[in-house]
Amino acid sequence: MQRGKEICRMLKEIRRRIARENDIEFITSECRHKGSCAGTCPKCEAELAYLEEQLASRKRLGKAVRVVGLSMGLATIAPVLFTSCKPDEQDSIKGQLEGDIAPAQVIQKSE
Amino acid sequence: MKAEVSAISRLRIGIDGEGVTTLVAFMLCPLECRFCLNPQTLSLDYPYEEYTPESLYEELKKDELYFLATGGGITFGGGEPLLRHGFIREFRKICGPGWKINLETSLNVPKGFLEDVIPVTDSFIIDIKGMDPKIYSSYTGRDNGAVLDNLRMLSSNGLASKCVIRIPEIPGFNDRDALLESERLVRSLGFETIDRLKYDTEYAERKRNMQDA
């Protein structure tokens, strides 16, 4: 659950940045959901859809849209939380195989 | 053109590629690894869903803003994604150059499969299991000649910097000396980014038992 909450927090921050960079009014609130979280939910998806609509609208008006690279380096923000991978709550294939993808657990990295 | 997909995992961060990624796990693999973590991909007797490159793009594009903002994209795994080299090439034509495409592969495929996707792939995450042919064979049931040839091909084409080499500790199959020797050989080929892993054998066994039940 903690991992899902952290993903949710990071995605919300990405949405905030996209909105800010494109002068889009964006009002969001902290999630108060207490249960299991897959990193997204209908409220988060609705915020994303709203952004997409606003960006599309800006394009139609001939305004510049800036999205690419706004949140580069995201993976370095919270590496500890994401170095091991067990089945994800958001894994799916239309509901047939929930939580069934699992790469190996990273215990050490050297470059 | 269709491909069988075992699962789609959205909104992955820092696991298999830069930024926010979606993992697409294809069915089927040439290897039979003792501790395979995704045994449900090994046979078409298990559930899967068919996608065309177009229908897969429609499924995945909901996260395009995240991909573009973070330098993320799609990681094709499985199973062995290089068995779907033609599908991946077609998918790139549809998704365009903005999404990153990463491949999580064993490289144990004919050279032509790899050559086919090199122009459309941003990074390769390569689980080599190990460089020792005997250990490799005992663990996967297959020879690693193609893996070594493909590693050399990537290196000689100046693509080593696009590769992350995973060298796993596999309980009961390799030891510290074997790991160090594998790392030495990989580095001698010019690869510099190396992940050392430990397979979660308990999890793999649980998955296998669930599949067999």
CSV table of C-alpha atoms in Angstrom, one decimal:
chain,number,residue,atom,x,y,z
A,1,MET,CA,0.0,0.0,0.0
A,2,GLN,CA,2.8,2.4,0.9
A,3,ARG,CA,4.3,1.9,-2.5
A,4,GLY,CA,1.0,2.8,-4.2
A,5,LYS,CA,0.7,5.9,-2.1
A,6,GLU,CA,4.2,7.0,-3.0
A,7,ILE,CA,3.4,6.5,-6.7
A,8,CYS,CA,0.2,8.4,-6.3
A,9,ARG,CA,2.1,11.3,-4.7
A,10,MET,CA,4.7,11.4,-7.5
A,11,LEU,CA,2.1,11.3,-10.2
A,12,LYS,CA,0.2,14.1,-8.6
A,13,GLU,CA,3.4,16.2,-8.6
A,14,ILE,CA,3.9,15.5,-12.3
A,15,ARG,CA,0.3,16.7,-13.0
A,16,ARG,CA,1.0,19.8,-10.9
A,17,ARG,CA,4.1,20.6,-12.9
A,18,ILE,CA,2.4,20.1,-16.2
A,19,ALA,CA,-0.4,22.4,-15.2
A,20,ARG,CA,1.9,25.0,-13.8
A,21,GLU,CA,4.1,25.1,-16.9
A,22,ASN,CA,1.1,25.4,-19.2
A,23,ASP,CA,-0.9,28.0,-17.1
A,24,ILE,CA,-3.7,25.5,-16.5
A,25,GLU,CA,-5.7,26.1,-13.4
A,26,PHE,CA,-5.4,22.9,-11.4
A,27,ILE,CA,-6.9,22.3,-8.1
A,28,THR,CA,-6.2,19.0,-6.4
A,29,SER,CA,-6.3,17.8,-2.8
A,30,GLU,CA,-4.4,15.2,-0.8
A,31,CYS,CA,-5.8,11.8,-1.0
A,32,ARG,CA,-7.6,10.6,2.1
A,33,HIS,CA,-8.2,7.1,1.0
A,34,LYS,CA,-7.1,4.7,3.7
A,35,GLY,CA,-7.2,1.4,1.9
A,36,SER,CA,-5.1,-0.3,-0.7
A,37,CYS,CA,-3.8,1.9,-3.5
A,38,ALA,CA,-2.5,1.0,-6.9
A,39,GLY,CA,-0.9,4.4,-7.5
A,40,THR,CA,-3.9,5.7,-9.3
A,41,CYS,CA,-7.7,5.8,-8.8
A,42,PRO,CA,-10.7,7.3,-10.6
A,43,LYS,CA,-10.0,10.7,-9.0
A,44,CYS,CA,-6.4,10.7,-10.2
A,45,GLU,CA,-7.5,9.5,-13.6
A,46,ALA,CA,-10.0,12.3,-13.8
A,47,GLU,CA,-7.3,14.8,-13.0
A,48,LEU,CA,-5.2,13.4,-15.8
A,49,ALA,CA,-8.1,13.5,-18.3
A,50,TYR,CA,-8.8,17.1,-17.3
A,51,LEU,CA,-5.2,18.0,-18.0
A,52,GLU,CA,-5.3,16.2,-21.4
A,53,GLU,CA,-8.4,18.2,-22.3
A,54,GLN,CA,-6.9,21.5,-21.3
A,55,LEU,CA,-3.7,20.8,-23.2
A,56,ALA,CA,-5.7,19.8,-26.3
A,57,SER,CA,-7.7,23.0,-26.0
A,58,ARG,CA,-4.5,25.0,-25.8
A,59,LYS,CA,-3.2,23.3,-28.9
A,60,ARG,CA,-6.4,24.1,-30.8
A,61,LEU,CA,-6.0,27.7,-29.9
A,62,GLY,CA,-2.5,27.7,-31.3
A,63,LYS,CA,-0.8,28.1,-27.9
A,64,ALA,CA,2.4,26.4,-27.0
A,65,VAL,CA,2.2,23.2,-24.9
A,66,ARG,CA,5.1,22.1,-22.8
A,67,VAL,CA,5.1,18.6,-21.4
A,68,VAL,CA,8.3,16.8,-22.6
A,69,GLY,CA,10.9,16.4,-19.9
A,70,LEU,CA,9.1,18.4,-17.2
A,71,SER,CA,9.8,15.7,-14.6
A,72,MET,CA,13.0,14.1,-15.8
A,73,GLY,CA,14.9,12.4,-13.1
A,74,LEU,CA,11.8,11.2,-11.4
A,75,ALA,CA,13.2,7.8,-10.7
A,76,THR,CA,15.9,9.3,-8.5
A,77,ILE,CA,13.5,11.0,-6.2
A,78,ALA,CA,12.6,8.0,-4.2
A,79,PRO,CA,14.8,5.1,-5.3
A,80,VAL,CA,14.6,3.2,-2.0
A,81,LEU,CA,10.9,2.6,-2.3
A,82,PHE,CA,11.2,1.1,-5.8
A,83,THR,CA,14.2,-1.1,-5.7
A,84,SER,CA,12.3,-4.3,-5.1
A,85,CYS,CA,9.4,-5.4,-7.2
A,86,LYS,CA,6.7,-7.7,-6.1
A,87,PRO,CA,3.4,-8.0,-7.9
A,88,ASP,CA,1.8,-4.6,-8.3
A,89,GLU,CA,-1.7,-3.9,-7.4
A,90,GLN,CA,-2.2,-2.1,-10.7
A,91,ASP,CA,-1.0,-5.1,-12.7
A,92,SER,CA,-3.8,-6.3,-14.9
A,93,ILE,CA,-4.8,-7.9,-18.1
A,94,LYS,CA,-8.4,-6.9,-18.1
A,95,GLY,CA,-8.8,-8.4,-14.7
A,96,GLN,CA,-7.6,-11.9,-15.6
A,97,LEU,CA,-4.2,-11.9,-14.1
A,98,GLU,CA,-3.9,-9.5,-11.3
A,99,GLY,CA,-0.6,-9.0,-9.6
A,100,ASP,CA,1.3,-11.4,-11.8
A,101,ILE,CA,4.4,-9.6,-13.0
A,102,ALA,CA,7.5,-9.7,-10.9
A,103,PRO,CA,11.1,-9.0,-12.0
A,104,ALA,CA,13.9,-10.1,-9.8
A,105,GLN,CA,14.6,-8.3,-6.6
A,106,VAL,CA,17.5,-5.8,-6.9
A,107,ILE,CA,19.8,-6.2,-4.0
A,108,GLN,CA,22.9,-4.5,-5.2
A,109,LYS,CA,23.8,-2.2,-8.1
A,110,SER,CA,27.2,-1.3,-9.4
A,111,GLU,CA,28.3,0.8,-12.3
B,1,MET,CA,-0.2,-8.8,-36.7
B,2,LYS,CA,-1.1,-9.9,-33.2
B,3,ALA,CA,0.8,-10.8,-30.1
B,4,GLU,CA,-0.3,-12.6,-27.0
B,5,VAL,CA,0.2,-10.5,-23.8
B,6,SER,CA,0.2,-12.0,-20.4
B,7,ALA,CA,-0.2,-8.8,-18.4
B,8,ILE,CA,0.1,-5.0,-18.6
B,9,SER,CA,1.5,-3.2,-15.5
B,10,ARG,CA,1.1,0.6,-15.5
B,11,LEU,CA,2.8,3.4,-13.6
B,12,ARG,CA,6.0,1.7,-12.7
B,13,ILE,CA,8.7,4.1,-11.5
B,14,GLY,CA,12.4,3.3,-11.2
B,15,ILE,CA,11.9,-0.5,-11.9
B,16,ASP,CA,12.5,-1.1,-15.5
B,17,GLY,CA,13.5,2.0,-17.3
B,18,GLU,CA,13.7,5.8,-16.8
B,19,GLY,CA,10.7,7.7,-15.7
B,20,VAL,CA,7.2,6.3,-15.6
B,21,THR,CA,6.9,3.1,-17.5
B,22,THR,CA,4.3,0.5,-18.5
B,23,LEU,CA,5.5,-3.0,-18.6
B,24,VAL,CA,4.0,-5.2,-21.3
B,25,ALA,CA,4.7,-8.9,-20.7
B,26,PHE,CA,4.5,-11.1,-23.8
B,27,MET,CA,3.7,-14.7,-23.7
B,28,LEU,CA,6.3,-17.4,-24.5
B,29,CYS,CA,10.0,-17.7,-23.8
B,30,PRO,CA,12.8,-19.9,-25.2
B,31,LEU,CA,14.2,-20.6,-21.7
B,32,GLU,CA,13.0,-22.8,-19.0
B,33,CYS,CA,14.5,-21.1,-15.9
B,34,ARG,CA,14.2,-23.0,-12.7
B,35,PHE,CA,13.1,-19.9,-10.7
B,36,CYS,CA,11.1,-18.2,-13.5
B,37,LEU,CA,9.2,-15.4,-11.8
B,38,ASN,CA,6.5,-15.2,-14.5
B,39,PRO,CA,5.8,-18.9,-15.3
B,40,GLN,CA,2.4,-17.9,-16.5
B,41,THR,CA,4.0,-16.6,-19.7
B,42,LEU,CA,5.6,-19.9,-20.6
B,43,SER,CA,2.6,-21.6,-22.2
B,44,LEU,CA,-0.4,-20.5,-24.1
B,45,ASP,CA,-2.4,-22.8,-21.9
B,46,TYR,CA,-2.4,-19.9,-19.4
B,47,PRO,CA,-4.5,-16.8,-19.8
B,48,TYR,CA,-3.5,-14.1,-22.1
B,49,GLU,CA,-5.0,-11.4,-24.3
B,50,GLU,CA,-4.2,-10.7,-28.0
B,51,TYR,CA,-3.3,-7.3,-29.1
B,52,THR,CA,-2.4,-5.7,-32.4
B,53,PRO,CA,0.2,-2.9,-32.3
B,54,GLU,CA,-2.7,-0.5,-32.8
B,55,SER,CA,-4.9,-1.9,-30.0
B,56,LEU,CA,-2.0,-2.0,-27.6
B,57,TYR,CA,-1.2,1.6,-28.4
B,58,GLU,CA,-4.8,2.5,-27.6
B,59,GLU,CA,-4.6,0.7,-24.3
B,60,LEU,CA,-1.3,2.3,-23.3
B,61,LYS,CA,-1.7,5.9,-24.5
B,62,LYS,CA,-3.7,6.9,-21.4
B,63,ASP,CA,-0.3,7.4,-19.7
B,64,GLU,CA,1.3,9.4,-22.5
B,65,LEU,CA,1.6,12.6,-20.4
B,66,TYR,CA,3.5,10.7,-17.7
B,67,PHE,CA,5.8,9.1,-20.3
B,68,LEU,CA,6.5,12.4,-22.0
B,69,ALA,CA,7.0,14.4,-18.8
B,70,THR,CA,9.4,11.9,-17.2
B,71,GLY,CA,11.2,10.4,-20.2
B,72,GLY,CA,9.4,7.1,-19.7
B,73,GLY,CA,7.6,4.8,-22.0
B,74,ILE,CA,7.1,1.2,-22.6
B,75,THR,CA,9.1,-1.7,-21.3
B,76,PHE,CA,8.5,-4.9,-23.2
B,77,GLY,CA,9.2,-8.0,-21.2
B,78,GLY,CA,7.7,-11.4,-20.7
B,79,GLY,CA,8.3,-14.0,-21.6
B,80,GLU,CA,10.9,-13.0,-24.2
B,81,PRO,CA,10.0,-9.8,-26.0
B,82,LEU,CA,12.5,-10.4,-28.9
B,83,LEU,CA,10.3,-13.2,-30.1
B,84,ARG,CA,7.9,-10.3,-31.0
B,85,HIS,CA,10.5,-8.2,-32.8
B,86,GLY,CA,8.2,-7.5,-35.7
B,87,PHE,CA,5.4,-6.4,-33.4
B,88,ILE,CA,7.7,-4.1,-31.5
B,89,ARG,CA,8.9,-2.4,-34.7
B,90,GLU,CA,5.3,-1.8,-35.8
B,91,PHE,CA,4.4,-0.5,-32.3
B,92,ARG,CA,7.2,2.1,-32.6
B,93,LYS,CA,5.8,3.3,-35.9
B,94,ILE,CA,2.5,3.9,-34.2
B,95,CYS,CA,3.7,5.4,-30.9
B,96,GLY,CA,6.2,7.7,-32.5
B,97,PRO,CA,9.6,8.7,-31.2
B,98,GLY,CA,8.4,10.4,-28.0
B,99,TRP,CA,7.9,7.3,-25.9
B,100,LYS,CA,11.0,5.4,-24.7
B,101,ILE,CA,11.0,1.7,-25.6
B,102,ASN,CA,12.9,-0.6,-23.3
B,103,LEU,CA,13.4,-4.3,-23.8
B,104,GLU,CA,13.8,-6.7,-20.9
B,105,THR,CA,15.4,-9.6,-22.6
B,106,SER,CA,17.6,-12.7,-22.2
B,107,LEU,CA,19.1,-12.1,-25.7
B,108,ASN,CA,18.8,-15.9,-26.3
B,109,VAL,CA,17.3,-15.4,-29.7
B,110,PRO,CA,18.6,-15.5,-33.3
B,111,LYS,CA,20.7,-12.5,-34.1
B,112,GLY,CA,18.2,-11.2,-36.7
B,113,PHE,CA,15.5,-10.8,-34.1
B,114,LEU,CA,17.8,-8.4,-32.2
B,115,GLU,CA,19.0,-6.6,-35.3
B,116,ASP,CA,15.4,-6.0,-36.2
B,117,VAL,CA,14.6,-4.0,-33.1
B,118,ILE,CA,17.8,-2.1,-32.5
B,119,PRO,CA,16.7,0.9,-34.5
B,120,VAL,CA,13.5,1.3,-32.5
B,121,THR,CA,14.9,0.5,-29.0
B,122,ASP,CA,16.1,3.1,-26.5
B,123,SER,CA,17.5,0.7,-23.9
B,124,PHE,CA,18.1,-3.0,-23.3
B,125,ILE,CA,17.8,-4.6,-19.9
B,126,ILE,CA,19.6,-7.9,-20.3
B,127,ASP,CA,19.4,-10.7,-17.8
B,128,ILE,CA,22.3,-12.8,-18.9
B,129,LYS,CA,21.9,-15.3,-16.0
B,130,GLY,CA,25.6,-15.9,-16.1
B,131,MET,CA,28.4,-16.2,-18.6
B,132,ASP,CA,29.4,-19.8,-17.6
B,133,PRO,CA,27.9,-22.1,-20.2
B,134,LYS,CA,27.4,-25.0,-17.8
B,135,ILE,CA,25.7,-23.0,-15.1
B,136,TYR,CA,23.6,-21.3,-17.8
B,137,SER,CA,22.5,-24.6,-19.3
B,138,SER,CA,21.7,-26.2,-15.9
B,139,TYR,CA,19.6,-23.2,-14.9
B,140,THR,CA,17.8,-22.4,-18.2
B,141,GLY,CA,17.9,-25.8,-20.0
B,142,ARG,CA,19.4,-23.9,-23.0
B,143,ASP,CA,22.8,-23.1,-24.4
B,144,ASN,CA,24.0,-19.5,-24.1
B,145,GLY,CA,25.9,-19.2,-27.4
B,146,ALA,CA,23.3,-16.9,-28.9
B,147,VAL,CA,23.5,-14.7,-25.8
B,148,LEU,CA,27.2,-14.3,-26.1
B,149,ASP,CA,27.0,-13.6,-29.8
B,150,ASN,CA,24.3,-11.0,-29.3
B,151,LEU,CA,26.2,-9.3,-26.5
B,152,ARG,CA,29.3,-9.1,-28.8
B,153,MET,CA,27.1,-7.7,-31.6
B,154,LEU,CA,25.6,-5.0,-29.3
B,155,SER,CA,29.1,-4.0,-28.1
B,156,SER,CA,30.7,-4.0,-31.5
B,157,ASN,CA,27.9,-1.7,-32.8
B,158,GLY,CA,28.6,0.8,-30.1
B,159,LEU,CA,25.4,0.0,-28.2
B,160,ALA,CA,26.9,-1.0,-24.8
B,161,SER,CA,25.9,2.3,-23.3
B,162,LYS,CA,22.2,1.5,-24.1
B,163,CYS,CA,22.4,-1.7,-22.1
B,164,VAL,CA,21.9,-2.6,-18.4
B,165,ILE,CA,23.3,-6.0,-17.8
B,166,ARG,CA,21.7,-8.0,-15.0
B,167,ILE,CA,23.8,-10.6,-13.3
B,168,PRO,CA,21.7,-12.6,-10.8
B,169,GLU,CA,22.7,-14.5,-7.8
B,170,ILE,CA,20.9,-17.8,-8.3
B,171,PRO,CA,20.8,-19.9,-5.2
B,172,GLY,CA,22.0,-23.4,-5.8
B,173,PHE,CA,23.3,-22.6,-9.3
B,174,ASN,CA,26.1,-20.0,-9.0
B,175,ASP,CA,28.4,-18.6,-6.3
B,176,ARG,CA,30.3,-15.4,-5.7
B,177,ASP,CA,33.2,-16.5,-7.9
B,178,ALA,CA,30.9,-17.2,-10.8
B,179,LEU,CA,29.2,-13.8,-10.3
B,180,LEU,CA,32.5,-12.0,-10.3
B,181,GLU,CA,33.8,-13.9,-13.3
B,182,SER,CA,30.6,-13.1,-15.2
B,183,GLU,CA,30.9,-9.4,-14.3
B,184,ARG,CA,34.6,-9.4,-15.4
B,185,LEU,CA,33.7,-11.0,-18.8
B,186,VAL,CA,30.8,-8.6,-19.3
B,187,ARG,CA,32.9,-5.6,-18.6
B,188,SER,CA,35.6,-6.9,-20.9
B,189,LEU,CA,33.0,-6.7,-23.7
B,190,GLY,CA,32.6,-3.0,-23.0
B,191,PHE,CA,29.4,-3.0,-20.9
B,192,GLU,CA,29.6,-0.7,-17.9
B,193,THR,CA,26.1,-0.6,-16.3
B,194,ILE,CA,25.6,-3.7,-14.3
B,195,ASP,CA,22.9,-4.7,-11.9
B,196,ARG,CA,23.6,-7.4,-9.5
B,197,LEU,CA,20.4,-9.1,-8.4
B,198,LYS,CA,19.3,-11.9,-6.2
B,199,TYR,CA,16.5,-14.0,-7.4
B,200,ASP,CA,13.6,-14.4,-5.0
B,201,THR,CA,13.4,-18.1,-5.1
B,202,GLU,CA,10.7,-18.4,-2.5
B,203,TYR,CA,8.4,-16.2,-4.5
B,204,ALA,CA,9.2,-18.1,-7.7
B,205,GLU,CA,8.4,-21.4,-6.0
B,206,ARG,CA,5.1,-20.0,-4.8
B,207,LYS,CA,4.2,-18.8,-8.2
B,208,ARG,CA,5.2,-22.2,-9.8
B,209,ASN,CA,3.1,-24.0,-7.2
B,210,MET,CA,0.1,-21.7,-7.9
B,211,GLN,CA,0.5,-22.4,-11.6
B,212,ASP,CA,0.6,-26.1,-11.1
B,213,ALA,CA,-2.3,-26.2,-8.7
